[in-house]
XYZ file of C-alpha atoms in Angstrom:
295
model
C -18.407 -8.862 -30.845
C -15.176 -8.038 -29.010
C -13.284 -10.392 -26.693
C -14.084 -9.411 -23.096
C -10.608 -10.536 -22.087
C -9.159 -7.653 -24.141
C -10.628 -5.131 -21.700
C -7.760 -5.811 -19.279
C -5.267 -4.509 -21.864
C -7.310 -1.356 -22.327
C -7.473 -0.852 -18.552
C -3.743 -1.456 -18.098
C -2.792 1.105 -20.770
C -5.326 3.606 -19.366
C -3.757 3.296 -15.901
C -0.090 3.223 -16.852
C -0.172 5.475 -19.957
C 2.453 3.152 -21.457
C 2.284 -0.183 -23.273
C 5.646 -1.151 -21.760
C 4.451 -0.487 -18.190
C 1.089 -2.097 -18.968
C 2.864 -5.200 -20.220
C 4.982 -5.396 -17.049
C 1.903 -5.087 -14.856
C 0.249 -7.954 -16.752
C 3.384 -10.072 -17.063
C 3.232 -9.846 -20.857
C 5.272 -8.312 -23.654
C 4.671 -4.809 -25.000
C 3.862 -6.260 -28.435
C 1.129 -8.473 -26.962
C -0.495 -5.490 -25.243
C -0.360 -3.420 -28.442
C -1.773 -6.258 -30.564
C -4.650 -7.067 -28.210
C -5.512 -3.400 -27.757
C -5.559 -2.943 -31.541
C -7.841 -5.972 -31.871
C -10.204 -4.484 -29.316
C -10.279 -1.163 -31.182
C -10.969 -2.936 -34.490
C -13.814 -4.943 -32.927
C -15.342 -1.831 -31.393
C -14.773 0.257 -34.500
C -13.250 3.301 -32.817
C -9.836 4.178 -31.334
C -9.629 4.072 -27.542
C -6.137 5.531 -27.071
C -3.870 7.945 -28.898
C -0.073 8.029 -28.786
C 1.512 11.265 -27.478
C 5.168 12.183 -26.810
C 4.537 11.764 -23.078
C 2.741 8.419 -23.481
C -0.696 7.086 -24.332
C -3.841 9.093 -23.615
C -7.437 8.011 -23.847
C -9.562 9.333 -26.669
C -12.864 10.942 -25.782
C -14.570 7.648 -26.569
C -12.003 5.801 -24.435
C -12.749 8.120 -21.503
C -16.461 7.361 -21.857
C -15.873 3.598 -21.861
C -13.345 3.534 -19.000
C -15.812 3.504 -16.052
C -17.848 0.741 -17.753
C -14.705 -1.353 -18.221
C -13.767 -0.813 -14.575
C -17.193 -2.046 -13.457
C -16.792 -5.160 -15.586
C -13.336 -5.762 -14.057
C -14.758 -5.420 -10.527
C -17.595 -7.815 -11.331
C -15.194 -10.403 -12.775
C -12.934 -10.075 -9.702
C -15.915 -10.580 -7.398
C -17.062 -13.562 -9.469
C -13.609 -15.132 -9.209
C -13.543 -14.661 -5.452
C -16.909 -16.320 -5.033
C -15.866 -19.241 -7.222
C -12.625 -19.753 -5.278
C -14.112 -19.375 -1.793
C -16.447 -22.199 -0.866
C -18.837 -21.559 1.953
C -16.813 -23.303 4.692
C -13.401 -23.655 3.130
C -10.504 -22.909 5.489
C -7.778 -23.639 2.965
C -5.786 -21.483 0.610
C -3.796 -18.257 0.671
C -4.489 -14.980 2.491
C -2.658 -12.102 0.805
C -1.720 -9.514 3.418
C -0.353 -6.073 2.563
C 1.457 -3.833 5.036
C 4.578 -1.624 5.151
C 7.690 -3.697 4.497
C 9.384 -3.138 7.911
C 6.326 -4.562 9.694
C 6.758 -7.967 8.052
C 10.021 -8.693 9.862
C 8.515 -7.646 13.192
C 5.539 -9.957 12.646
C 7.808 -12.850 11.748
C 10.137 -12.352 14.727
C 7.180 -12.114 17.093
C 5.925 -15.546 15.953
C 2.506 -14.039 15.201
C 2.294 -15.679 11.787
C 3.681 -18.966 13.120
C 0.929 -19.046 15.735
C -1.690 -18.444 13.057
C -0.295 -21.314 10.968
C -0.447 -23.639 13.979
C -4.107 -22.759 14.502
C -4.967 -22.973 10.793
C -2.468 -25.326 9.131
C -4.371 -25.368 5.824
C -4.125 -21.591 5.437
C -1.018 -19.762 4.246
C -0.089 -16.081 4.642
C 1.427 -14.387 1.614
C 2.738 -10.837 2.123
C 2.311 -8.248 -0.617
C 4.662 -5.374 0.186
C 4.130 -1.822 -0.967
C 4.443 1.664 0.492
C 1.499 2.774 -1.608
C -1.997 1.703 -0.706
C -2.881 -1.349 -2.791
C -6.410 -1.472 -4.179
C -8.080 -4.285 -2.281
C -11.330 -3.841 -4.211
C -9.463 -4.791 -7.396
C -7.942 -7.878 -5.811
C -4.372 -6.579 -5.325
C -4.494 -8.056 -1.801
C -7.077 -9.594 0.538
C -6.442 -7.721 3.778
C -4.357 -4.715 4.773
C -2.771 -3.404 7.939
C -3.144 0.314 7.298
C -2.417 3.333 9.473
C -3.326 6.227 7.167
C -6.528 7.736 5.908
C -8.191 6.056 2.958
C -11.208 6.702 0.780
C -11.554 3.017 -0.122
C -14.884 1.394 0.741
C -13.334 -1.099 3.128
C -14.468 -2.606 6.411
C -12.320 -3.502 9.373
C -11.298 -3.025 12.981
C -8.829 -0.880 14.860
C -5.958 -3.011 16.175
C -3.401 -0.473 17.491
C -2.341 3.178 17.561
C 0.174 4.496 15.046
C 2.622 6.883 16.746
C 5.308 8.877 14.937
C 8.242 10.868 16.275
C 11.350 12.601 14.925
C 14.617 10.645 15.095
C 18.313 11.275 14.535
C 21.405 9.093 14.583
C 23.791 9.440 17.505
C 26.454 10.598 15.061
C 24.226 13.363 13.740
C 23.493 14.616 17.255
C 27.193 14.665 18.154
C 27.977 16.732 15.078
C 24.921 18.985 14.763
C 23.122 18.846 18.105
C 19.441 18.089 18.554
C 16.337 20.263 18.109
C 14.681 21.467 21.308
C 11.294 22.019 19.696
C 9.572 21.485 16.357
C 10.325 25.117 15.493
C 14.039 24.208 15.421
C 13.608 21.760 12.532
C 14.249 24.346 9.766
C 17.764 24.733 11.202
C 18.583 21.062 10.585
C 19.090 18.776 7.626
C 15.912 16.740 7.100
C 14.972 13.452 5.494
C 11.512 12.879 4.032
C 9.420 11.168 1.378
C 9.744 12.041 -2.310
C 6.988 13.311 -4.601
C 5.451 9.838 -4.989
C 4.370 10.070 -1.333
C 3.750 13.821 -1.243
C 0.278 13.338 0.264
C 1.527 11.130 3.117
C 0.835 12.812 6.444
C 4.569 12.924 7.273
C 5.240 14.816 4.026
C 2.392 17.250 4.663
C 3.559 17.848 8.243
C 7.166 18.557 7.235
C 6.001 21.085 4.624
C 3.905 22.815 7.280
C 6.500 23.009 10.078
C 9.639 23.441 7.967
C 8.667 24.728 4.508
C 12.119 26.219 3.834
C 14.229 23.493 5.411
C 17.101 21.874 3.535
C 16.201 18.312 2.549
C 19.260 16.069 2.773
C 17.491 13.094 1.198
C 14.124 11.974 -0.131
C 12.908 8.404 -0.403
C 9.813 6.485 -1.485
C 9.483 4.113 1.471
C 9.481 3.966 5.257
C 12.407 1.552 5.086
C 14.278 4.154 3.040
C 13.577 6.756 5.735
C 15.065 4.494 8.387
C 18.237 3.875 6.389
C 18.636 7.575 5.592
C 18.266 8.675 9.218
C 20.618 5.906 10.410
C 23.244 7.115 7.922
C 23.467 10.407 9.859
C 22.557 12.555 6.888
C 19.651 14.250 8.662
C 16.640 14.132 10.999
C 13.447 12.433 9.950
C 9.956 11.430 11.118
C 9.545 7.689 11.681
C 6.979 5.318 13.171
C 7.903 5.001 16.851
C 7.587 1.212 16.694
C 10.436 1.151 14.189
C 12.529 4.096 15.358
C 12.608 2.983 18.995
C 13.787 -0.459 17.911
C 16.927 0.922 16.248
C 19.843 1.143 18.724
C 21.633 3.716 16.567
C 18.686 6.121 16.606
C 17.546 8.626 19.227
C 14.037 10.033 19.509
C 14.632 13.804 19.518
C 11.031 15.050 19.276
C 7.622 13.563 19.835
C 5.377 11.765 19.772
C 4.014 14.121 17.096
C 0.260 14.340 17.624
C -0.385 15.541 14.053
C 1.033 12.269 12.746
C -0.886 9.943 15.061
C -3.391 7.596 13.451
C -5.030 4.248 14.165
C -3.743 0.994 12.765
C -6.665 -0.855 11.212
C -7.105 -4.301 9.719
C -9.133 -3.813 6.529
C -10.739 -5.872 3.783
C -13.418 -5.344 1.103
C -17.002 -5.896 2.344
C -17.517 -8.900 0.062
C -14.501 -10.677 1.596
C -15.217 -10.006 5.266
C -17.408 -13.100 5.712
C -15.294 -15.422 3.552
C -14.164 -18.125 6.015
C -10.397 -17.773 5.519
C -10.585 -13.966 5.882
C -12.911 -14.213 8.883
C -10.480 -16.670 10.493
C -7.607 -14.205 10.051
C -9.649 -11.325 11.504
C -10.691 -13.415 14.508
C -7.088 -14.454 15.135
C -5.688 -10.909 14.931
C -8.361 -9.556 17.281
C -7.694 -12.385 19.750
C -3.956 -11.559 19.593
C -4.472 -7.803 19.844
C -1.925 -7.261 22.622
C 0.800 -8.963 20.600
C -0.273 -7.048 17.494
C -0.044 -3.766 19.423
C 3.536 -4.534 20.399
C 4.361 -5.050 16.708
C 2.561 -2.021 15.289
C 2.455 0.592 18.059
């Protein structure tokens, strides 16, 4: 019989295609990942992965076992949540994920401080990422999210997400400003790199300025802000962040194609957990303040 704990090494290698990256994601050494994966393969009696020049790939048998391993991982995660969350326990940590620039705005607004005053036994821990973390796998508890998602999450709308095109004052002095969206191909642009190629801002730029010269590409909203502030080019930004920068000027927008709703989301099995329910109730009660942070 194999050690169930070894399934996490198989899953990590399947997702990262690298024992080095898998080890980093698990906080372990590459040699530990390789050894435990080999032990799992010996216990099962068949290879699960094969080494290729570009990294590890699953064998046919590994591909067949992957969805079963993922279901076991989800069940263990759910079990852990239920063990850790007693029926009326309002203590512990709430892991919140949102775009990095939003964290500073929340802190300056005293939103989190007010939550701590109301619930002194609860603590907010931010998990920052410009990619959507997988809440169903326990990467975070709740998310402030403004884009489309296929995740099976539940939540509430808390604000509108508005985007516009911005430029630095220095850029405008040197290159002028676009009068309409159709002028964008005549300007230097800043956008997301290939890691965020499906982001609505990336899709929109490809549609309205497919042949434009890209002055810079970045993998985060914070990177977009810095690039536009440097004067290297124009770029789409969330209005809540762009309008707050004294060195930036809104030159176009709001852009209706980029508008979305900000939602507070969590997995269905967490929604009624007391600490998560307390956070939802607080955010909805403070919706006007939240709008000023996000919108």
